[in-house]
Amino acid sequence: MQFMLLFSRQGKLRLQKWYVPLSDKEKKKITRELVQTVLARKPKMCSFLEWRDLKIVYKRYASLYFCCAIEDQDNELITLEIIHRYVELLDKYFGSVCELDIIFNFEKAYFILDEFLLGGEAQETSKKNVLKAIEQADLSYFSFSRGWI
Amino acid sequence: MPAVSKGDGMRGLAVFISDIRNCKSKEAEIKRINKELANIRSKFKGDKALDGYSKKKYVCKLLFIFLLGHDIDFGHMEAVNLLSSNKYTEKQIGYLFISVLVNSNSDLIRLINNGIKNDLASRNPTFMNLALHCIANVGSREMAEAFASEIPRVLVAGDTMDSVKQSAALCLLRLNRTSPDLVPMGEWTTRVVHLLNDQHLIVTSASIDLQDYTYYFVAAPWLSVKLLRLLQCYPPPEDAALRSRLTECLETILNKAQEPPKSKKVQHSNAKNAVLFEAIALIIHHDSEPTLLVRACNQLGQFLQHRETNLRYLALESMCTLASSEFSHEAVKTHMETVINALKVSLAQFGSRDVSVRQRAVDLLYAMCDRSNAKQIVAEMLSYLETADYSIREEIVLKVAILAEKYAVDYTWYVDTILNLIRIAGDYVSEEVWYRVIQIVINRDDVQGYAAKTVFEALQAPACHENLVKVGGYILGEFGNLIAGDSRSSPLVQFNLLHSKFHLCSVPTRALLLSAYIKFINLFPEVKATIQDVLRSDSQLRNADVELQQRAVEYLRLSCIASTDILATVLEEMPPFPERESSILAKLKKKKGPGKLPDMDDSRRSVNGSTDSTHSFTDVLNLNPAPSSGANLLIDVFSESSAPAAATDVSEENFPRFVCKNNGVIYENQLLQIGLKSEYRQNLGRMYVFYGNKTSTQFLSFSSSVSSSDLNVHSKAVDPVIEGGAQMQQILNIECVSDFSDAPVLNIQFRYGGALQNIAVKLPVMLNKFFQPTEMMSQDFFQRWKQLGAPQQEVQKIFKAKHPMDTEVAKAKILGFGVALLDGVDPNPANFVGAGVVHTKTTQVGCLLRLEPNMQAQTPNGNAAPPATDPSFPFGAGLPGSHLGICSRCRGEQGDGFVGLKGTWPKSHELKVAFDLASFLPPDGRVCERLLLRT
C-alpha cells in the first residue's frame, strides 16, 4: 500500500498515512485530486478505480471515506477488508466510533493504524492482538503519568 | 468535546481542537491557530524546562495544526527530544511527529537517526517496534542508508522477540522496495527464507487459538493471499508430486467458491473472493493446467454476471489477463461459450454508469478481439463511443483504430471505421490515427478509389471535423482522379468542396489544402486557372501567416513556369511509406504503460498465426519488427518536421558560401539550424558551431563528432540535451598540419520525438582559410611572378562569370579569399593582384594571385586559348621558396570571367577549386535559393 487517506463527505482530510516519501506539495495535490474523484462517485459504483499507475480502493463508513492506494499486483478485495478491519479496531477501541473520535483523538487513530499496518503491509491482522498492544500502551501511560492536567 | 477520552487524553489538546471546530470562518481559525502557535513558541523558548507531558502535548498540537493543512516551522527539535523519553506515550508522539513531518534538515536527521538507533539497541520490544515502524513508515532513502544494514541483524538475531521480528521483516521489505540497492539481500536471502518456516510458527504458535486469525469464517485470508502472491513469483513447480498438491489446493479454493456462504456479510464474501482471485491469478500465471484454466474461466464468467459491482469489475480485470496470456487463450477459446457470454456481459457493462467498470470492459473487449469477432467488437466500441465518458474517449479511439487496422479483411471496412471515428469523436482522433489511415491508403492501391469516394461523400456534410478535412484533402489530392470520371465528383466539384472548408480551418490544415490544390493542378489541368485565381488572391499571396504565404507564392509560381512534365514529376503520387510499427500502437503503449496493455503483437499473433499468414495485413502493420523512427510517420511529408531521409549523405549545399567568408548558416532543415563563426590565425583555426533547435521539443542524446583525414580537429564535448527553441554552442579547434584537400565532416546524432536523426555536414575548412595576407611592392611582385614560370607552378582557369563583374565585389571576394589585395601593383588598374602565405604546421607556401577582368573583349571561342600564352599577360613570378603562382584574368564581354591557376604544389588544385567556387557566387555571396516544393 502506498498511502491511506481518511476524509469526510465535505472533503475534510481526517487522517493521512503515507508509506512512500513524497513532498508536501505532491501529497496535497494527490489528496485534492483523489478526494474530488472519490466524492464524485455514486454510491452503487464499485470500490475500485484506476488512478495514475495505482489502484484506488475506497469505502465509505457513515460520514467518512477510507481510501487506500495500492500497487498493480496488490489484491483489491483484501484491501477492502484491511479498511474494514481498521474500522473495526477503531470501533472497538472507541466504542462505536464516530468521526469526532478520530478528530479529537487523532493520535490514537494513527497509533492503532501503526499497530495494524507497517510500511503499508498488514502486520497484525488479529483484532485481539492489536487491541492488546494499544491497551498496553495506554496502561503504560497510567503507570508513568503524573495524572491529568 | 470528545465523546470518549481514553488513555492519556490531553485536555489542553481537546480544548484546542474544539475551539478550532467552533470557529465560524477560515479567518477565525487562522487567528486561533496563530494564537496557539505563539503560545507554544513562547513555552518552547521559555526559561522553565518543560516536563515531558507538556512537551508531548504541545508537539501534539503542532501536529494537529500541521494536519489541518498549515505550515509548521518550529517544534521539530522538541519532537526529536521526545524520542529519548523513557515514557512510551511521549516517545510514541515523537515518532508520530517525525513520521508525519519528515524534514530533510540534516542536523535533525542525525539526531533522529540517533534516537532510532538507541531504541533499536534498547532490547525493549515496544521501543524497538516504534523504531522499526518509524523506519518503515518514513521509508525514505536516508532511512534506508542509515539502517539497511542494521535491520537484517535484528531480524535474524536469536534473542529477538517474535513481534519485533515481524516488524523487522516488514521493515526490511519496505526498504527493499524503496531502495533495493541499499539492502544487502544477497547475504541474507537464505536466512530470511528460513524465517518463512518461522513465520508459520509465529502464526500458529501466537494463536493457539486460530480463531484470532479467522476473519468472518475465512481462515487467515491475509496470509493466504500473501502466500498465493508469493507463488506467483515462481514458475510452476517441476516436481510432479508438489505440482499435484498445489493443483489440489487450487481446486479446493475453486470448490469453496461453489459452497453456500457461511455468512451473509460482505466481509465474508470479500475475504473468500480475495483468496479466490489470488488463486485464479496464480492459475493464469502458471498458464499450464487446462482444467484449472477452464474452471477459472467459468468462475470468472459467473462473476461477470454478479450483482456486486466490485466482483464484476475484478472479473473483467482477470478475464483480461486471461485473454491476453497465450496458453490460456487457447484453453479459453475452446470454451467459446463462456467467452461469448463474457463478451455479451462486457458489452452490457458499457451500460454501467460506473466508469471504472466500463474501462475494464473496454480493456477486455480489446484483449478478446480476434478476426472472428472484430467487426462486432469494433462496431460496439464505435457505438459506445458516442456516449462514452470523456476520460476514456481517446483510449477507445486508439483501440478502435488498432483493432480496425489489425483485423481488417477488406480495407473498405477499415476506411469506413476510421472515418466514423473522426465523425463521432474527431477531437479525440490524434495525429497518429489520421496519419495512419493515409499511410495505409497510400500503400494499398486496392482501397484508394474507395477511399477517395468515401472521403468525398463524408465531406458533403455541412459541418465536418477538421481532421476529416485533413484526410479528405490529402486523399483527394492524391487520388481524386480516381473518382473524377463521375460528373458528380468532377475535378471542379472536388475542388469547390475542399475549398468551401478552407476558411474554417486552422493554419496547418490550410497549408495541407494548398498542397492538395497544387496536386489538383497536376491531376486536372482543366481546373488550373480556377486554382491559380485562388492562389493569386490577396488572402493567399499576402496572407499574414508566412507558411501559407510562402506556399501560395511558390505553388503559384510553380504552376506558371513549370512544364507539364516537370509538374508531373514534382507532384507525383506519394511513394509507399516504409513499413513500420503502427504509431498508434506505440501511442497506446505509452498511454497505458508497458505492463498495462496486453501485448497483442507478441502473444496474440502466435495464437492467430495460421489465419494471419494468409493475410497481408501484418505486412502493413509489422513487417519490420525493429522500428527506428516509428513516431513521426507522415511528418516528413509536411513541413512541420523532416527527418533527413539519407542520413549518411554529407550536406555540402552551403559549403561554397563559406569560401570567402567565415560566418553564416552552414546547414538547416526543419528541425535544426547550424550556424558557424570562425577565425583563423596562421595554421590554427577556431570554429564556433551553433546548434539551434527549431522545434519546441527537446533534442535528446545529442552528440557530434568531426572526422577529418588531414586536419587535427579537436571538438569540445557538448550537452546531450538541447531544449526546444534553444541554441547550443560547440567550439572546434582546428590545426592545419600540412596541405590538404578534403574538408572535415561534422557528424551529428540526436533523438527527436523518439526518432534518431543523423546529419552530416561538410565543414568549410579549405586551404585558403590558412592564408596570411602579404603586402609587397610592384617590383617584388612581378619579379616573383616571373620566377614562377614552371608549368607545375601555375594554375590557370578561364571562366565565364555568372554575374556582372563589379569592382568592389571582386575586391571583397579576393580579400575574403585570404590574400592581401595589392593596390597600384598592376599597371592595368582594372586588374586585381593579391599575395598571401598559406600556413601549415610543417611548411609555409607563398602564393600570388592575379585576376584580370576583361570588360570589353569578346568572349573567346571556347576556352581554347589559355591566357598564359598571351604575351600581354605578365605570367610567372613568386615569392622565393614559394611553390605556387596563381594568376587569373577575365576576358570577354562584361560579365564573363576567366581564372587561371598554375603550380607545382600537389594540392594547388584545391585553391583553384575554392577560387572557382568564389568566382561563381553572386555578388552578395548567396547561392541561388532552391525552390522548395512541398507536396
XYZ file of C-alpha atoms in Angstrom, chain B residues 321-919:
599
model
C -5.167 -11.089 -18.229
C -6.580 -14.478 -19.066
C -7.464 -13.428 -22.599
C -4.033 -11.998 -23.238
C -1.956 -14.882 -21.969
C -1.048 -17.340 -24.633
C -1.898 -20.805 -23.434
C -4.935 -19.673 -21.529
C -6.210 -18.011 -24.600
C -6.235 -21.359 -26.358
C -7.896 -23.047 -23.430
C -10.408 -20.293 -23.125
C -11.091 -20.394 -26.806
C -12.270 -23.967 -26.550
C -14.739 -22.619 -24.091
C -16.149 -20.189 -26.538
C -19.490 -20.134 -24.841
C -18.099 -18.547 -21.739
C -16.113 -16.157 -23.818
C -19.076 -15.137 -25.890
C -21.023 -14.777 -22.729
C -18.272 -12.694 -21.242
C -18.327 -10.641 -24.367
C -22.049 -10.075 -24.095
C -21.738 -9.194 -20.479
C -18.866 -6.847 -21.054
C -20.846 -5.210 -23.795
C -23.633 -4.874 -21.281
C -21.140 -3.288 -18.911
C -20.939 -0.407 -21.332
C -24.338 0.454 -19.991
C -22.913 0.620 -16.497
C -22.833 4.078 -15.101
C -19.548 3.298 -13.469
C -16.601 4.464 -15.495
C -14.268 2.047 -13.696
C -16.311 -0.901 -14.902
C -16.639 0.477 -18.404
C -12.920 0.952 -18.590
C -12.393 -2.683 -17.674
C -14.953 -3.755 -20.244
C -13.107 -1.861 -22.952
C -9.862 -3.489 -21.875
C -11.399 -6.920 -22.005
C -13.021 -6.406 -25.384
C -9.723 -5.202 -26.729
C -7.915 -8.228 -25.333
C -10.538 -10.676 -26.594
C -10.771 -9.295 -30.064
C -9.762 -11.605 -32.886
C -10.659 -11.917 -36.531
C -13.885 -13.764 -35.838
C -15.410 -11.072 -33.650
C -13.512 -7.949 -34.697
C -16.348 -6.423 -36.665
C -18.800 -6.873 -33.839
C -16.430 -5.530 -31.198
C -15.370 -2.552 -33.257
C -18.988 -1.734 -34.066
C -19.910 -1.932 -30.381
C -16.987 0.228 -29.358
C -17.898 2.786 -32.007
C -21.477 2.964 -30.893
C -20.379 3.187 -27.278
C -18.009 5.990 -28.190
C -20.923 8.293 -28.905
C -21.863 8.332 -25.239
C -18.526 7.424 -23.691
C -17.037 9.218 -20.770
C -14.630 11.921 -21.859
C -11.888 10.431 -19.739
C -11.685 7.235 -21.795
C -12.595 8.510 -25.251
C -9.094 8.927 -26.521
C -8.164 5.454 -25.396
C -11.187 3.924 -27.099
C -10.351 5.809 -30.282
C -6.834 4.365 -30.237
C -8.098 0.891 -29.537
C -10.687 1.023 -32.299
C -8.077 2.290 -34.732
C -5.694 -0.522 -33.822
C -8.300 -3.263 -33.957
C -9.706 -1.991 -37.234
C -6.236 -1.994 -38.714
C -5.182 -5.302 -37.277
C -8.242 -7.291 -38.225
C -9.213 -5.580 -41.428
C -10.034 -8.205 -44.019
C -11.059 -5.684 -46.589
C -9.776 -2.207 -46.321
C -13.033 -0.540 -47.208
C -14.174 -1.543 -43.740
C -11.038 -0.060 -42.272
C -11.503 3.239 -44.100
C -15.160 3.380 -43.048
C -14.225 2.701 -39.452
C -11.639 5.435 -39.263
C -13.903 7.972 -40.955
C -16.585 7.020 -38.453
C -14.109 7.545 -35.669
C -13.419 11.040 -36.949
C -17.117 11.741 -37.326
C -18.029 10.527 -33.840
C -15.048 11.628 -31.847
C -12.983 13.877 -34.095
C -11.496 15.795 -31.210
C -10.034 12.619 -29.779
C -8.529 11.413 -33.023
C -4.870 12.160 -32.636
C -2.455 12.832 -35.451
C -1.203 9.276 -35.286
C -4.622 7.951 -36.186
C -5.245 10.059 -39.246
C -1.624 9.782 -40.401
C -2.050 6.053 -40.245
C -5.139 5.887 -42.411
C -3.344 7.940 -45.056
C -0.320 5.672 -44.931
C -2.456 2.650 -45.402
C -4.427 4.149 -48.265
C -1.215 5.194 -49.991
C 0.369 1.798 -49.512
C -2.632 -0.171 -50.779
C -3.844 0.660 -54.209
C -6.916 -1.574 -53.927
C -8.518 0.822 -51.488
C -7.550 4.169 -52.998
C -10.590 4.621 -55.201
C -12.922 3.628 -52.406
C -11.157 5.972 -50.003
C -11.453 8.882 -52.422
C -15.153 8.204 -52.932
C -15.809 7.831 -49.221
C -13.998 10.968 -48.126
C -15.702 12.861 -50.917
C -19.059 11.757 -49.589
C -18.114 12.410 -45.982
C -17.006 15.932 -46.870
C -20.513 16.674 -48.136
C -21.675 17.074 -44.530
C -22.167 20.770 -43.854
C -20.115 20.618 -40.682
C -17.291 18.161 -40.659
C -14.415 17.795 -38.288
C -11.160 19.386 -39.279
C -9.444 16.005 -39.131
C -11.790 14.874 -41.863
C -10.801 17.883 -43.956
C -7.172 16.888 -43.493
C -7.726 13.283 -44.504
C -10.063 14.389 -47.303
C -7.631 16.984 -48.630
C -4.764 14.560 -48.597
C -6.616 11.678 -50.193
C -8.368 13.736 -52.893
C -5.073 15.474 -53.660
C -3.502 12.078 -54.254
C -6.374 10.032 -55.616
C -9.099 12.482 -56.594
C -8.526 11.464 -60.212
C -9.921 8.020 -59.434
C -13.400 9.451 -58.955
C -13.155 12.373 -61.347
C -14.874 10.475 -64.134
C -18.209 10.833 -62.402
C -19.668 14.235 -63.168
C -20.964 14.470 -59.593
C -17.386 14.394 -58.391
C -15.711 16.184 -61.255
C -12.421 17.983 -60.568
C -14.141 21.306 -60.163
C -16.736 19.857 -57.780
C -13.967 18.263 -55.744
C -12.012 21.470 -55.603
C -15.024 23.593 -54.669
C -15.936 21.123 -51.964
C -12.482 21.260 -50.407
C -12.213 24.986 -50.788
C -15.574 25.522 -49.100
C -13.967 24.165 -45.917
C -10.768 26.175 -46.289
C -11.778 29.283 -44.396
C -12.985 27.393 -41.352
C -9.734 25.547 -40.895
C -6.623 26.207 -38.884
C -3.322 27.149 -40.493
C -1.807 23.640 -40.676
C -4.928 22.313 -42.380
C -4.990 25.241 -44.810
C -1.371 24.552 -45.627
C -2.266 20.955 -46.341
C -5.171 22.080 -48.540
C -2.855 24.359 -50.533
C -0.687 21.328 -51.236
C -3.793 19.441 -52.286
C -4.591 22.305 -54.695
C -1.220 22.188 -56.405
C -1.649 18.438 -56.697
C -5.009 19.143 -58.336
C -3.307 21.408 -60.872
C -1.218 18.441 -61.875
C -4.058 15.934 -61.817
C -6.622 18.130 -63.549
C -5.277 20.738 -65.990
C -8.867 21.905 -66.516
C -9.087 23.474 -63.053
C -5.624 25.040 -63.235
C -6.955 28.526 -63.962
C -9.502 28.355 -61.137
C -6.906 27.273 -58.642
C -4.385 29.823 -59.855
C -7.009 32.502 -59.255
C -7.430 31.278 -55.718
C -3.677 31.186 -55.127
C -3.320 34.609 -56.640
C -5.902 36.218 -54.379
C -4.625 38.605 -51.751
C -5.872 36.403 -48.959
C -3.320 33.815 -50.097
C -0.447 35.749 -51.605
C -0.458 38.265 -48.774
C -1.530 36.002 -46.011
C -0.180 37.128 -42.663
C 0.929 33.586 -41.968
C 4.332 33.137 -43.512
C 3.899 29.446 -44.190
C 0.642 29.941 -46.088
C 2.042 32.901 -47.966
C 5.132 31.013 -48.969
C 3.169 28.032 -50.176
C 0.789 30.220 -52.152
C 3.655 32.113 -53.785
C 5.685 29.029 -54.556
C 2.797 26.938 -55.798
C 1.503 29.728 -57.962
C 4.925 30.293 -59.446
C 5.463 26.589 -59.933
C 2.149 26.229 -61.719
C 3.012 29.149 -64.013
C 6.564 28.341 -65.029
C 6.856 24.575 -64.860
C 6.082 22.485 -67.907
C 3.552 19.656 -67.641
C 6.350 17.141 -67.436
C 8.055 18.917 -64.604
C 4.787 19.353 -62.764
C 4.020 15.680 -63.172
C 7.410 14.756 -61.775
C 7.398 17.182 -58.913
C 3.824 16.437 -57.930
C 3.962 12.750 -58.485
C 1.844 10.466 -56.371
C 3.364 9.810 -52.948
C 5.618 6.759 -52.866
C 4.597 3.999 -50.442
C 5.550 4.576 -46.850
C 8.162 2.302 -45.338
C 6.612 -0.444 -43.264
C 6.927 0.052 -39.576
C 5.192 -0.445 -36.307
C 1.892 1.318 -36.109
C 2.464 4.568 -34.359
C -0.963 4.224 -32.835
C 0.077 1.077 -31.060
C 3.145 2.857 -29.783
C 0.965 5.650 -28.521
C -1.405 3.319 -26.741
C 1.516 1.517 -25.145
C 2.866 4.815 -23.963
C -0.511 5.855 -22.638
C -1.173 2.666 -20.772
C 2.347 1.866 -19.721
C 4.056 -1.261 -20.947
C 2.680 -3.539 -18.272
C -0.924 -2.491 -18.631
C -1.510 -3.369 -22.201
C -1.897 -6.916 -23.301
C 0.689 -7.100 -25.987
C -1.309 -8.215 -28.922
C 1.544 -8.453 -31.312
C 3.547 -10.855 -29.261
C 1.072 -13.137 -27.681
C -1.911 -12.990 -29.939
C -0.250 -13.271 -33.240
C 1.100 -16.666 -32.440
C -2.393 -17.729 -31.499
C -3.869 -16.419 -34.681
C -0.804 -17.172 -36.696
C -2.480 -19.563 -39.075
C -5.011 -17.034 -40.220
C -2.556 -14.196 -40.339
C -0.264 -15.961 -42.711
C -2.878 -15.946 -45.425
C -3.462 -12.327 -44.900
C -1.361 -9.470 -45.982
C -2.241 -7.172 -43.203
C 0.634 -7.865 -40.881
C 2.816 -6.668 -43.685
C 1.488 -3.220 -43.298
C 1.499 -3.259 -39.573
C 4.568 -5.010 -38.521
C 6.789 -6.280 -41.217
C 9.712 -4.507 -39.773
C 9.859 -5.543 -36.150
C 12.529 -3.046 -35.234
C 11.025 0.341 -35.911
C 13.578 3.024 -35.573
C 11.584 6.081 -36.301
C 8.058 4.964 -35.826
C 6.956 8.090 -34.104
C 6.715 10.525 -36.943
C 5.283 8.829 -39.896
C 3.696 11.374 -42.079
C 5.506 14.271 -40.645
C 8.192 14.200 -43.247
C 5.522 14.715 -45.825
C 4.543 18.004 -44.345
C 6.652 20.842 -43.316
C 6.361 20.528 -39.541
C 9.292 18.275 -39.248
C 11.501 16.408 -41.553
C 13.842 13.636 -40.823
C 16.782 13.566 -43.149
C 15.981 10.737 -45.449
C 19.502 9.632 -46.156
C 21.378 10.282 -43.010
C 24.726 9.385 -44.372
C 24.628 11.918 -47.168
C 27.007 14.697 -46.363
C 25.401 18.053 -46.787
C 27.569 20.476 -48.724
C 24.848 22.635 -50.110
C 26.006 25.768 -48.330
C 29.680 24.892 -48.425
C 30.572 27.263 -51.304
C 29.151 30.217 -49.397
C 31.998 29.958 -46.971
C 34.896 30.160 -49.414
C 35.234 33.881 -48.952
C 33.576 34.342 -45.612
C 33.730 32.755 -42.204
C 30.310 33.263 -40.666
C 26.853 32.125 -41.628
C 24.423 29.248 -41.694
C 26.013 26.071 -42.959
C 23.057 23.771 -42.560
C 19.379 23.982 -41.961
C 16.472 21.600 -42.038
C 13.066 21.631 -40.390
C 14.489 20.632 -37.031
C 17.930 22.033 -36.766
C 19.922 25.028 -37.848
C 23.694 25.023 -37.697
C 25.476 28.346 -37.745
C 29.203 28.921 -37.863
C 31.580 31.617 -36.750
C 35.215 31.009 -37.422
C 38.519 32.744 -37.061
C 41.932 31.714 -38.358
C 45.409 32.694 -37.415
C 48.324 31.191 -39.294
C 47.893 27.438 -39.240
C 45.318 27.444 -36.447
C 41.631 27.974 -36.591
C 38.783 28.128 -34.156
C 35.255 27.459 -35.199
C 32.176 28.155 -33.115
C 29.343 25.878 -34.125
C 25.867 26.943 -33.065
C 23.193 24.267 -32.977
C 19.733 25.794 -32.961
C 16.739 23.615 -32.064
C 13.939 24.950 -34.246
C 11.267 22.795 -32.677
C 9.517 23.147 -29.358
C 10.637 19.675 -28.335
C 13.888 18.617 -26.710
C 16.648 17.015 -28.706
C 17.903 14.137 -26.639
C 21.169 12.152 -26.730
C 22.707 14.887 -28.805
C 26.245 14.183 -29.863
C 28.581 15.458 -32.502
C 31.941 14.434 -33.819
C 34.266 15.692 -36.512
C 36.016 13.374 -38.895
C 38.928 14.664 -40.877
C 41.642 12.838 -42.720
C 44.170 15.634 -42.902
C 43.424 18.192 -40.235
C 43.730 17.965 -36.497
C 40.305 18.866 -35.193
C 39.600 18.912 -31.514
C 35.965 19.350 -30.512
C 34.773 20.238 -27.038
C 32.102 17.926 -25.615
C 28.518 19.138 -25.800
C 25.480 18.797 -23.613
C 23.341 15.818 -24.668
C 20.115 17.818 -24.455
C 19.064 20.853 -26.478
C 15.844 22.312 -25.206
C 13.152 23.295 -27.662
C 13.882 26.701 -29.189
C 17.313 26.800 -27.585
C 20.762 27.164 -29.090
C 23.897 25.368 -28.059
C 27.463 26.284 -28.884
C 30.350 23.974 -29.578
C 33.934 25.031 -30.102
C 36.184 23.282 -32.602
C 39.915 23.857 -32.574
C 41.497 23.177 -35.907
C 45.133 22.750 -36.812
C 46.380 22.606 -40.359
C 49.249 20.127 -40.334
C 50.170 20.136 -43.982
C 48.445 20.833 -47.240
C 45.139 19.039 -47.556
C 42.318 18.589 -49.973
C 39.417 17.088 -48.046
C 37.323 19.277 -45.807
C 36.371 17.809 -42.415
C 32.863 16.420 -41.896
C 30.721 17.176 -38.856
C 28.576 14.211 -37.839
C 25.574 14.899 -35.636
C 23.245 12.499 -33.971
C 20.259 13.140 -31.749
C 16.815 11.940 -30.869
C 13.785 13.916 -31.758
C 10.411 12.596 -30.678
C 11.818 9.121 -30.392
C 13.369 9.106 -33.830
C 17.097 9.044 -34.251
C 18.380 11.780 -36.515
C 21.687 11.613 -38.320
C 23.121 14.628 -40.018
C 26.486 15.018 -41.683
C 27.726 18.394 -42.800
C 30.900 19.233 -44.669
C 32.640 21.933 -42.678
C 34.018 24.819 -44.727
C 37.659 24.475 -43.810
C 39.639 24.956 -47.032
C 43.289 25.565 -47.599
C 42.730 29.259 -48.289
C 41.494 29.689 -44.692
C 45.124 29.458 -43.630
C 46.246 32.318 -45.813
C 48.118 35.141 -44.180
C 47.934 38.245 -46.413
C 51.305 39.586 -47.555
C 51.992 43.125 -48.711
C 54.620 43.710 -51.360
C 55.764 46.314 -53.854
C 55.040 46.206 -57.544
C 58.599 45.365 -58.440
C 58.809 42.448 -56.000
C 55.511 41.102 -57.136
C 56.369 40.914 -60.818
C 59.826 39.651 -60.152
C 58.456 36.766 -58.182
C 55.603 36.279 -60.588
C 58.067 35.861 -63.412
C 60.235 33.424 -61.438
C 57.338 31.075 -61.050
C 57.340 30.104 -64.651
C 57.494 26.317 -64.489
C 54.337 24.644 -65.720
C 53.746 22.906 -62.382
C 53.879 26.214 -60.591
C 50.963 27.700 -62.370
C 47.306 27.014 -62.392
C 45.049 28.954 -64.545
C 41.442 28.944 -65.267
C 39.348 30.795 -67.730
C 35.837 31.098 -66.604
C 32.677 32.757 -67.612
C 31.348 34.879 -64.795
C 27.835 34.105 -63.891
C 27.209 37.582 -62.669
C 28.186 41.042 -63.750
C 31.675 41.881 -62.564
C 31.730 44.626 -60.027
C 34.992 46.074 -58.793
C 34.019 46.349 -55.152
C 32.522 42.890 -55.076
C 35.594 41.416 -56.654
C 37.830 43.172 -54.125
C 35.754 41.915 -51.251
C 35.963 38.391 -52.605
C 39.693 38.459 -53.012
C 40.128 39.791 -49.506
C 37.730 37.159 -48.244
C 39.745 34.547 -50.064
C 42.545 35.415 -47.703
C 45.209 37.186 -49.677
C 46.247 40.815 -49.419
C 44.953 42.996 -52.223
C 47.847 44.884 -53.673
C 46.944 48.341 -54.914
C 48.953 50.031 -57.590
C 50.957 46.935 -58.414
C 49.481 46.046 -61.737
C 49.957 48.630 -64.449
C 46.411 47.963 -65.578
C 44.127 49.445 -62.865
C 41.320 47.118 -63.882
C 43.334 44.095 -62.792
C 43.481 42.784 -59.277
C 46.572 41.283 -57.760
C 46.947 39.691 -54.383
C 49.565 37.882 -52.309
C 49.499 35.672 -49.296
C 51.216 32.819 -47.484
C 49.436 29.586 -46.668
C 50.475 28.432 -43.204
C 50.616 24.819 -42.290
C 52.373 23.279 -39.335
C 55.104 21.812 -41.478
C 55.561 24.419 -44.128
C 54.605 27.802 -45.463
C 53.655 28.400 -49.056
C 53.658 31.789 -50.692
C 51.028 32.464 -53.335
C 50.391 35.184 -55.827
C 47.102 35.872 -57.452
C 46.084 37.907 -60.382
C 42.600 38.473 -61.642
C 42.185 40.188 -64.939
C 38.674 41.113 -65.805
C 38.123 41.940 -69.375
C 35.076 44.071 -69.637
C 35.319 44.825 -73.360
C 36.810 41.889 -75.159
C 34.735 39.385 -76.994
C 34.128 36.049 -75.476
C 36.845 33.810 -76.858
C 35.806 30.790 -78.779
C 35.589 28.316 -76.057
C 38.447 28.336 -73.643
C 40.880 27.197 -76.250
C 43.399 29.969 -75.867
C 44.955 29.843 -72.478
C 45.854 33.297 -71.247
C 49.257 32.042 -70.258
C 50.243 32.130 -73.864
C 49.046 35.651 -74.228
C 52.194 37.749 -74.408
C 50.457 40.706 -72.875
C 49.823 38.803 -69.750
C 52.701 39.000 -67.335
C 52.790 35.455 -66.208
C 55.211 33.916 -63.826
C 56.528 35.368 -60.598
C 56.520 34.290 -56.993
C 57.980 34.549 -53.600
C 61.336 32.990 -53.017
C 60.740 29.459 -51.913
C 57.153 29.552 -52.935
C 55.745 26.747 -54.975
C 52.689 28.235 -56.382
C 51.599 31.030 -58.506
C 48.078 31.874 -59.085
C 47.019 34.078 -61.830
C 43.694 34.796 -63.069
C 42.180 37.118 -65.503
C 38.970 37.849 -67.030
C 38.274 38.211 -70.660
C 35.421 38.672 -72.901
C 32.248 40.559 -72.507
C 31.315 42.188 -69.316
C 30.025 39.530 -67.051
C 32.377 36.883 -68.355
C 35.403 35.975 -66.403
C 38.352 33.627 -66.568
C 40.532 32.346 -63.839
C 43.919 30.798 -64.305
C 45.886 28.867 -61.731
C 49.271 27.192 -62.133
C 51.569 25.468 -59.703
C 53.816 22.585 -58.776
C 52.215 22.232 -55.494
C 50.338 18.949 -55.421
C 47.267 20.352 -53.752
C 47.156 23.549 -55.725
C 44.043 22.395 -57.449
C 42.279 22.828 -54.125
C 42.876 26.541 -54.224
C 41.721 26.577 -57.775
C 38.531 24.816 -56.880
C 37.993 27.111 -53.969
C 38.522 30.117 -56.117
C 36.196 28.778 -58.758
C 33.508 28.496 -56.210
C 34.099 32.024 -55.048
C 34.067 33.405 -58.539
